[in-house]
Amino acid sequence: MLYRNLLRHQWKEFIRNPFWSGISVAYAIFLVLLALYFLLVLALSGAFIGRLLTSQDPAADVVRVVNQHLLSGFLLLFLGRLLFQNTPQVNIGPYLHLPISRPALVRFFSFAALFHLHNLLPLAFFIPFWISNLALDYPAFTSLSWLAGIVGVLGLSNYLVICINLVSVRRALPVWLLGGGACGLIALDYWRQWGYTNALSSAVFDSLLGPGGPVLALALLAATCLFFGLTCRLLKDHLHDEAPSEKGFTTGSQSLLDRLANLGPVGRLMALEIKLAIRNKRPRQILWSSPMVAAAGLINFI
């Protein structure tokens, strides 16, 4: 009953969002058509990428060519999640003053995080690709293992990003340095054409089509469940970490802000903007994520 009421309330919150009442009908129709356009592009890309690849190389194994680049694609998706995916704290906050079980709230919104656009949009590509290239050409159990593995990777990355965002509230620097270093190594691999990233991607995702594919798919799904439990545990410990705090200002930084404030109205406005940026989570995320995005960009442009 509790979960059904929460689900109903989330739906009402979505349809009653002030965003929808503040725009014209024509603009709303445009947004819907734009979303349908992107979904159609992804679906058609997944359905016809096999024909595109075979037109360039008739002997190409479409599934294995795609498997070769999945690791890089999931990495770029992972970076997008880090920048734009919010933690369930944002949705749980309005319910904290109500007499509702905190663990139940955490479990509901942690599970609801699976239906984020970063999970649904890739499936708009992978499901048509699976239907057109695996469902008919591979045994049913093998093709289902591949699809389950893809779903497991998406779910695992979803909860891994949430865990990283929760942990990085208090320890941001080590997390972002580790992520930036990993992106730099992959970009260096593409630049030097060593092929380690593609080989690792092929080894992982081609294994889903082999005899051990079901075991690997189950392992990925089990890891997703494990990180779901870890997310729930971390979320209960970090429910109030979003509150702004003055702890981020050292004596040196505060003196610098005071000097700016003494320069007149413009200086005071600059000091205020700096304070707001430091206290807000999103600017901090963008600051630490910028080196990772720059390194990942080398994958496509070098």
mmCIF file of C-alpha atoms in Angstrom:
data_model
loop_
_atom_site.group_PDB
_atom_site.id
_atom_site.type_symbol
_atom_site.label_atom_id
_atom_site.label_comp_id
_atom_site.label_asym_id
_atom_site.label_seq_id
_atom_site.Cartn_x
_atom_site.Cartn_y
_atom_site.Cartn_z
ATOM 1 C CA MET A 1 0.000 0.000 0.000
ATOM 2 C CA LEU A 2 2.806 2.423 0.881
ATOM 3 C CA TYR A 3 4.665 1.838 -2.366
ATOM 4 C CA ARG A 4 1.471 2.181 -4.389
ATOM 5 C CA ASN A 5 0.697 5.504 -2.710
ATOM 6 C CA LEU A 6 4.234 6.721 -3.332
ATOM 7 C CA LEU A 7 3.978 5.708 -6.975
ATOM 8 C CA ARG A 8 0.651 7.499 -7.337
ATOM 9 C CA HIS A 9 2.068 10.596 -5.676
ATOM 10 C CA GLN A 10 5.099 10.619 -7.969
ATOM 11 C CA TRP A 11 2.828 10.442 -11.004
ATOM 12 C CA LYS A 12 0.695 13.325 -9.714
ATOM 13 C CA GLU A 13 3.823 15.322 -8.972
ATOM 14 C CA PHE A 14 4.962 14.800 -12.552
ATOM 15 C CA ILE A 15 1.721 15.809 -14.252
ATOM 16 C CA ARG A 16 1.173 18.750 -11.868
ATOM 17 C CA ASN A 17 4.700 20.054 -12.245
ATOM 18 C CA PRO A 18 4.689 23.867 -12.641
ATOM 19 C CA PHE A 19 6.893 23.402 -15.694
ATOM 20 C CA TRP A 20 3.951 22.033 -17.676
ATOM 21 C CA SER A 21 1.590 24.809 -16.637
ATOM 22 C CA GLY A 22 4.174 27.478 -17.417
ATOM 23 C CA ILE A 23 4.602 26.589 -21.087
ATOM 24 C CA SER A 24 2.298 26.864 -24.053
ATOM 25 C CA VAL A 25 0.518 23.913 -25.617
ATOM 26 C CA ALA A 26 2.543 24.303 -28.804
ATOM 27 C CA TYR A 27 5.817 24.151 -26.871
ATOM 28 C CA ALA A 28 4.644 21.081 -24.945
ATOM 29 C CA ILE A 29 3.758 19.355 -28.217
ATOM 30 C CA PHE A 30 7.172 20.310 -29.585
ATOM 31 C CA LEU A 31 8.910 18.751 -26.567
ATOM 32 C CA VAL A 32 6.901 15.547 -26.911
ATOM 33 C CA LEU A 33 7.669 15.318 -30.626
ATOM 34 C CA LEU A 34 11.341 16.000 -29.946
ATOM 35 C CA ALA A 35 11.463 13.195 -27.377
ATOM 36 C CA LEU A 36 9.720 10.829 -29.786
ATOM 37 C CA TYR A 37 12.176 11.838 -32.503
ATOM 38 C CA PHE A 38 15.187 10.937 -30.369
ATOM 39 C CA LEU A 39 13.585 7.641 -29.362
ATOM 40 C CA LEU A 40 12.874 6.868 -33.010
ATOM 41 C CA VAL A 41 16.455 7.699 -33.995
ATOM 42 C CA LEU A 42 17.828 5.389 -31.310
ATOM 43 C CA ALA A 43 15.426 2.591 -32.217
ATOM 44 C CA LEU A 44 16.162 2.821 -35.943
ATOM 45 C CA SER A 45 19.893 3.009 -35.250
ATOM 46 C CA GLY A 46 19.705 -0.186 -33.251
ATOM 47 C CA ALA A 47 17.571 -1.923 -35.849
ATOM 48 C CA PHE A 48 19.595 -0.961 -38.933
ATOM 49 C CA ILE A 49 23.163 -0.643 -37.676
ATOM 50 C CA GLY A 50 23.739 -4.186 -38.878
ATOM 51 C CA ARG A 51 22.939 -3.242 -42.466
ATOM 52 C CA LEU A 52 25.186 -0.197 -42.218
ATOM 53 C CA LEU A 53 28.141 -2.252 -41.002
ATOM 54 C CA THR A 54 27.656 -5.030 -43.542
ATOM 55 C CA SER A 55 27.423 -2.478 -46.346
ATOM 56 C CA GLN A 56 30.944 -1.363 -45.424
ATOM 57 C CA ASP A 57 32.267 -4.876 -44.813
ATOM 58 C CA PRO A 58 30.061 -7.786 -45.921
ATOM 59 C CA ALA A 59 32.107 -10.215 -43.827
ATOM 60 C CA ALA A 60 31.713 -8.210 -40.609
ATOM 61 C CA ASP A 61 30.173 -9.882 -37.579
ATOM 62 C CA VAL A 62 27.798 -7.128 -36.495
ATOM 63 C CA VAL A 63 27.348 -8.288 -32.914
ATOM 64 C CA ARG A 64 31.054 -8.671 -32.260
ATOM 65 C CA VAL A 65 31.831 -5.299 -33.844
ATOM 66 C CA VAL A 66 29.309 -3.644 -31.527
ATOM 67 C CA ASN A 67 30.627 -5.606 -28.544
ATOM 68 C CA GLN A 68 34.076 -4.249 -29.303
ATOM 69 C CA HIS A 69 32.940 -0.676 -28.614
ATOM 70 C CA LEU A 70 30.422 -1.201 -25.826
ATOM 71 C CA LEU A 71 32.924 -0.540 -23.050
ATOM 72 C CA SER A 72 33.756 2.916 -24.427
ATOM 73 C CA GLY A 73 30.074 3.660 -24.913
ATOM 74 C CA PHE A 74 29.218 2.672 -21.365
ATOM 75 C CA LEU A 75 32.094 4.811 -20.099
ATOM 76 C CA LEU A 76 30.738 7.899 -21.876
ATOM 77 C CA LEU A 77 27.284 7.106 -20.527
ATOM 78 C CA PHE A 78 28.810 6.756 -17.067
ATOM 79 C CA LEU A 79 30.329 10.233 -17.339
ATOM 80 C CA GLY A 80 26.979 11.628 -18.422
ATOM 81 C CA ARG A 81 25.394 10.051 -15.375
ATOM 82 C CA LEU A 82 27.979 11.632 -13.095
ATOM 83 C CA LEU A 83 27.182 15.059 -14.482
ATOM 84 C CA PHE A 84 23.403 14.949 -14.790
ATOM 85 C CA GLN A 85 21.950 12.107 -12.714
ATOM 86 C CA ASN A 86 20.690 13.183 -9.303
ATOM 87 C CA THR A 87 20.741 10.956 -6.271
ATOM 88 C CA PRO A 88 17.410 9.818 -4.771
ATOM 89 C CA GLN A 89 18.007 12.309 -1.943
ATOM 90 C CA VAL A 90 16.325 14.956 -4.092
ATOM 91 C CA ASN A 91 13.087 12.953 -4.189
ATOM 92 C CA ILE A 92 13.219 11.680 -0.619
ATOM 93 C CA GLY A 93 13.671 15.124 0.946
ATOM 94 C CA PRO A 94 10.003 16.269 0.792
ATOM 95 C CA TYR A 95 8.876 13.085 2.592
ATOM 96 C CA LEU A 96 11.254 13.230 5.554
ATOM 97 C CA HIS A 97 8.864 15.243 7.735
ATOM 98 C CA LEU A 98 6.090 12.676 7.279
ATOM 99 C CA PRO A 99 5.573 9.599 9.492
ATOM 100 C CA ILE A 100 6.876 7.237 6.817
ATOM 101 C CA SER A 101 9.495 4.579 7.340
ATOM 102 C CA ARG A 102 12.882 5.878 6.190
ATOM 103 C CA PRO A 103 14.048 2.436 4.960
ATOM 104 C CA ALA A 104 10.866 2.105 2.889
ATOM 105 C CA LEU A 105 11.452 5.512 1.310
ATOM 106 C CA VAL A 106 15.052 4.642 0.571
ATOM 107 C CA ARG A 107 14.145 1.312 -1.033
ATOM 108 C CA PHE A 108 11.359 2.808 -3.144
ATOM 109 C CA PHE A 109 13.354 5.706 -4.549
ATOM 110 C CA SER A 110 16.485 3.604 -5.000
ATOM 111 C CA PHE A 111 14.501 1.154 -7.102
ATOM 112 C CA ALA A 112 12.765 3.993 -8.962
ATOM 113 C CA ALA A 113 16.207 5.294 -9.968
ATOM 114 C CA LEU A 114 16.406 2.373 -12.410
ATOM 115 C CA PHE A 115 13.825 4.123 -14.598
ATOM 116 C CA HIS A 116 16.063 7.115 -15.219
ATOM 117 C CA LEU A 117 16.502 8.348 -18.786
ATOM 118 C CA HIS A 118 20.128 7.223 -18.706
ATOM 119 C CA ASN A 119 18.803 3.662 -18.499
ATOM 120 C CA LEU A 120 15.762 3.949 -20.761
ATOM 121 C CA LEU A 121 17.475 5.691 -23.682
ATOM 122 C CA PRO A 122 20.192 3.022 -24.119
ATOM 123 C CA LEU A 123 17.497 0.346 -24.038
ATOM 124 C CA ALA A 124 15.777 2.153 -26.914
ATOM 125 C CA PHE A 125 18.901 1.263 -28.922
ATOM 126 C CA PHE A 126 19.783 -2.134 -27.480
ATOM 127 C CA ILE A 127 16.348 -3.774 -27.657
ATOM 128 C CA PRO A 128 15.866 -3.159 -31.427
ATOM 129 C CA PHE A 129 19.496 -4.187 -31.958
ATOM 130 C CA TRP A 130 18.884 -7.378 -29.995
ATOM 131 C CA ILE A 131 15.720 -8.167 -31.962
ATOM 132 C CA SER A 132 17.282 -7.588 -35.377
ATOM 133 C CA ASN A 133 20.724 -9.116 -34.789
ATOM 134 C CA LEU A 134 20.558 -11.630 -31.941
ATOM 135 C CA ALA A 135 17.028 -12.873 -31.306
ATOM 136 C CA LEU A 136 16.748 -14.500 -34.733
ATOM 137 C CA ASP A 137 20.374 -15.507 -35.347
ATOM 138 C CA TYR A 138 21.400 -16.914 -31.959
ATOM 139 C CA PRO A 139 19.841 -19.519 -29.670
ATOM 140 C CA ALA A 140 17.207 -18.018 -27.404
ATOM 141 C CA PHE A 141 19.151 -18.689 -24.208
ATOM 142 C CA THR A 142 22.314 -17.124 -25.638
ATOM 143 C CA SER A 143 20.590 -14.009 -26.932
ATOM 144 C CA LEU A 144 18.718 -13.549 -23.654
ATOM 145 C CA SER A 145 22.013 -13.853 -21.764
ATOM 146 C CA TRP A 146 23.468 -11.015 -23.835
ATOM 147 C CA LEU A 147 20.429 -8.808 -23.234
ATOM 148 C CA ALA A 148 20.428 -9.629 -19.518
ATOM 149 C CA GLY A 149 24.113 -8.734 -19.374
ATOM 150 C CA ILE A 150 23.445 -5.353 -20.990
ATOM 151 C CA VAL A 151 20.623 -4.684 -18.528
ATOM 152 C CA GLY A 152 22.923 -5.742 -15.698
ATOM 153 C CA VAL A 153 25.650 -3.335 -16.812
ATOM 154 C CA LEU A 154 23.140 -0.476 -17.036
ATOM 155 C CA GLY A 155 21.763 -1.227 -13.583
ATOM 156 C CA LEU A 156 25.229 -1.644 -12.116
ATOM 157 C CA SER A 157 26.446 1.661 -13.531
ATOM 158 C CA ASN A 158 23.256 3.337 -12.308
ATOM 159 C CA TYR A 159 23.819 2.358 -8.687
ATOM 160 C CA LEU A 160 27.568 2.825 -8.926
ATOM 161 C CA VAL A 161 27.044 6.456 -9.943
ATOM 162 C CA ILE A 162 24.643 6.998 -7.050
ATOM 163 C CA CYS A 163 27.163 5.513 -4.618
ATOM 164 C CA ILE A 164 29.947 7.684 -6.033
ATOM 165 C CA ASN A 165 27.817 10.810 -5.772
ATOM 166 C CA LEU A 166 26.899 9.981 -2.188
ATOM 167 C CA VAL A 167 30.490 9.286 -1.188
ATOM 168 C CA SER A 168 31.917 12.256 -3.087
ATOM 169 C CA VAL A 169 29.811 14.640 -1.006
ATOM 170 C CA ARG A 170 32.437 14.159 1.688
ATOM 171 C CA ARG A 171 35.442 12.814 -0.230
ATOM 172 C CA ALA A 172 35.253 14.251 -3.734
ATOM 173 C CA LEU A 173 38.915 14.596 -4.678
ATOM 174 C CA PRO A 174 40.000 10.911 -4.550
ATOM 175 C CA VAL A 175 36.898 9.795 -6.448
ATOM 176 C CA TRP A 176 37.310 12.282 -9.280
ATOM 177 C CA LEU A 177 41.064 11.755 -9.518
ATOM 178 C CA LEU A 178 40.490 8.026 -9.885
ATOM 179 C CA GLY A 179 37.817 8.583 -12.539
ATOM 180 C CA GLY A 180 39.930 11.110 -14.419
ATOM 181 C CA GLY A 181 42.892 8.745 -14.370
ATOM 182 C CA ALA A 182 40.790 5.904 -15.784
ATOM 183 C CA CYS A 183 39.465 8.129 -18.582
ATOM 184 C CA GLY A 184 42.971 9.321 -19.344
ATOM 185 C CA LEU A 185 44.261 5.762 -19.649
ATOM 186 C CA ILE A 186 41.453 4.802 -22.024
ATOM 187 C CA ALA A 187 42.014 7.933 -24.120
ATOM 188 C CA LEU A 188 45.733 7.122 -24.236
ATOM 189 C CA ASP A 189 44.886 3.596 -25.353
ATOM 190 C CA TYR A 190 42.866 4.947 -28.286
ATOM 191 C CA TRP A 191 45.492 7.546 -29.116
ATOM 192 C CA ARG A 192 48.349 5.058 -29.201
ATOM 193 C CA GLN A 193 46.087 2.448 -30.844
ATOM 194 C CA TRP A 194 47.076 -0.253 -28.398
ATOM 195 C CA GLY A 195 43.615 -1.796 -28.571
ATOM 196 C CA TYR A 196 43.427 -2.836 -24.930
ATOM 197 C CA THR A 197 40.039 -1.180 -24.394
ATOM 198 C CA ASN A 198 38.455 -2.848 -27.416
ATOM 199 C CA ALA A 199 40.017 -6.171 -26.485
ATOM 200 C CA LEU A 200 38.670 -5.936 -22.942
ATOM 201 C CA SER A 201 35.242 -4.934 -24.243
ATOM 202 C CA SER A 202 35.217 -7.875 -26.645
ATOM 203 C CA ALA A 203 36.362 -10.264 -23.930
ATOM 204 C CA VAL A 204 33.543 -9.214 -21.602
ATOM 205 C CA PHE A 205 30.611 -8.892 -23.973
ATOM 206 C CA ASP A 206 31.586 -11.725 -26.318
ATOM 207 C CA SER A 207 31.643 -13.942 -23.243
ATOM 208 C CA LEU A 208 27.920 -13.305 -22.889
ATOM 209 C CA LEU A 209 27.479 -15.195 -26.162
ATOM 210 C CA GLY A 210 29.616 -18.133 -25.083
ATOM 211 C CA PRO A 211 28.921 -21.155 -22.881
ATOM 212 C CA GLY A 212 29.537 -19.105 -19.745
ATOM 213 C CA GLY A 213 27.250 -16.294 -20.864
ATOM 214 C CA PRO A 214 24.350 -17.108 -18.522
ATOM 215 C CA VAL A 215 26.707 -17.265 -15.546
ATOM 216 C CA LEU A 216 28.252 -13.895 -16.428
ATOM 217 C CA ALA A 217 24.817 -12.342 -16.965
ATOM 218 C CA LEU A 218 23.639 -13.639 -13.592
ATOM 219 C CA ALA A 219 26.829 -12.293 -12.006
ATOM 220 C CA LEU A 220 26.158 -8.825 -13.439
ATOM 221 C CA LEU A 221 22.558 -8.913 -12.231
ATOM 222 C CA ALA A 222 23.723 -10.105 -8.810
ATOM 223 C CA ALA A 223 26.245 -7.252 -8.686
ATOM 224 C CA THR A 224 23.406 -4.854 -9.500
ATOM 225 C CA CYS A 225 21.395 -6.226 -6.578
ATOM 226 C CA LEU A 226 24.455 -5.933 -4.339
ATOM 227 C CA PHE A 227 24.967 -2.296 -5.283
ATOM 228 C CA PHE A 228 21.255 -1.697 -4.782
ATOM 229 C CA GLY A 229 21.683 -2.787 -1.177
ATOM 230 C CA LEU A 230 24.818 -0.663 -0.830
ATOM 231 C CA THR A 231 22.960 2.324 -2.283
ATOM 232 C CA CYS A 232 20.163 1.911 0.248
ATOM 233 C CA ARG A 233 22.660 1.747 3.080
ATOM 234 C CA LEU A 234 24.612 4.805 1.934
ATOM 235 C CA LEU A 235 21.445 6.726 1.241
ATOM 236 C CA LYS A 236 20.201 6.248 4.794
ATOM 237 C CA ASP A 237 23.522 7.609 6.069
ATOM 238 C CA HIS A 238 23.565 10.621 3.713
ATOM 239 C CA LEU A 239 19.964 11.816 3.786
ATOM 240 C CA HIS A 240 20.922 15.239 5.129
ATOM 241 C CA ASP A 241 24.184 15.814 3.253
ATOM 242 C CA GLU A 242 22.537 18.126 0.745
ATOM 243 C CA ALA A 243 22.143 20.893 3.322
ATOM 244 C CA PRO A 244 24.445 23.847 2.623
ATOM 245 C CA SER A 245 27.223 24.451 5.064
ATOM 246 C CA GLU A 246 29.870 27.015 5.855
ATOM 247 C CA LYS A 247 32.463 24.304 6.474
ATOM 248 C CA GLY A 248 33.748 24.541 2.927
ATOM 249 C CA PHE A 249 35.344 27.965 3.556
ATOM 250 C CA THR A 250 38.822 28.070 4.997
ATOM 251 C CA THR A 251 40.359 31.153 6.570
ATOM 252 C CA GLY A 252 42.277 31.967 3.398
ATOM 253 C CA SER A 253 39.272 31.618 1.107
ATOM 254 C CA GLN A 254 37.104 33.658 3.469
ATOM 255 C CA SER A 255 39.669 36.474 3.532
ATOM 256 C CA LEU A 256 39.737 36.464 -0.280
ATOM 257 C CA LEU A 257 35.963 36.749 -0.373
ATOM 258 C CA ASP A 258 36.116 39.595 2.134
ATOM 259 C CA ARG A 259 38.559 41.445 -0.109
ATOM 260 C CA LEU A 260 36.195 41.034 -3.039
ATOM 261 C CA ALA A 261 33.304 42.298 -0.940
ATOM 262 C CA ASN A 262 35.306 45.431 -0.088
ATOM 263 C CA LEU A 263 35.643 46.344 -3.772
ATOM 264 C CA GLY A 264 32.106 47.659 -4.001
ATOM 265 C CA PRO A 265 28.796 46.311 -5.293
ATOM 266 C CA VAL A 266 30.408 44.331 -8.111
ATOM 267 C CA GLY A 267 32.860 42.730 -5.711
ATOM 268 C CA ARG A 268 30.083 41.799 -3.306
ATOM 269 C CA LEU A 269 28.131 40.199 -6.127
ATOM 270 C CA MET A 270 31.228 38.256 -7.225
ATOM 271 C CA ALA A 271 31.820 37.040 -3.667
ATOM 272 C CA LEU A 272 28.185 35.988 -3.380
ATOM 273 C CA GLU A 273 28.340 34.057 -6.658
ATOM 274 C CA ILE A 274 31.504 32.266 -5.541
ATOM 275 C CA LYS A 275 29.875 31.302 -2.244
ATOM 276 C CA LEU A 276 26.799 29.978 -4.004
ATOM 277 C CA ALA A 277 28.932 27.972 -6.433
ATOM 278 C CA ILE A 278 31.023 26.438 -3.651
ATOM 279 C CA ARG A 279 28.004 25.546 -1.545
ATOM 280 C CA ASN A 280 26.038 24.046 -4.426
ATOM 281 C CA LYS A 281 26.591 20.437 -5.404
ATOM 282 C CA ARG A 282 26.251 20.825 -9.177
ATOM 283 C CA PRO A 283 29.120 23.326 -9.720
ATOM 284 C CA ARG A 284 31.398 21.133 -7.607
ATOM 285 C CA GLN A 285 30.467 18.109 -9.695
ATOM 286 C CA ILE A 286 31.157 19.953 -12.936
ATOM 287 C CA LEU A 287 34.497 21.189 -11.596
ATOM 288 C CA TRP A 288 35.703 17.697 -10.733
ATOM 289 C CA SER A 289 34.123 16.093 -13.809
ATOM 290 C CA SER A 290 35.692 18.468 -16.334
ATOM 291 C CA PRO A 291 39.069 16.649 -16.471
ATOM 292 C CA MET A 292 37.250 13.336 -16.923
ATOM 293 C CA VAL A 293 35.117 14.690 -19.769
ATOM 294 C CA ALA A 294 38.164 16.238 -21.436
ATOM 295 C CA ALA A 295 40.009 12.926 -21.239
ATOM 296 C CA ALA A 296 37.006 11.002 -22.545
ATOM 297 C CA GLY A 297 36.686 13.430 -25.453
ATOM 298 C CA LEU A 298 40.070 12.286 -26.675
ATOM 299 C CA ILE A 299 38.526 8.882 -27.337
ATOM 300 C CA ASN A 300 36.508 10.290 -30.231
ATOM 301 C CA PHE A 301 38.690 13.134 -31.472
ATOM 302 C CA ILE A 302 42.226 11.747 -31.380
#
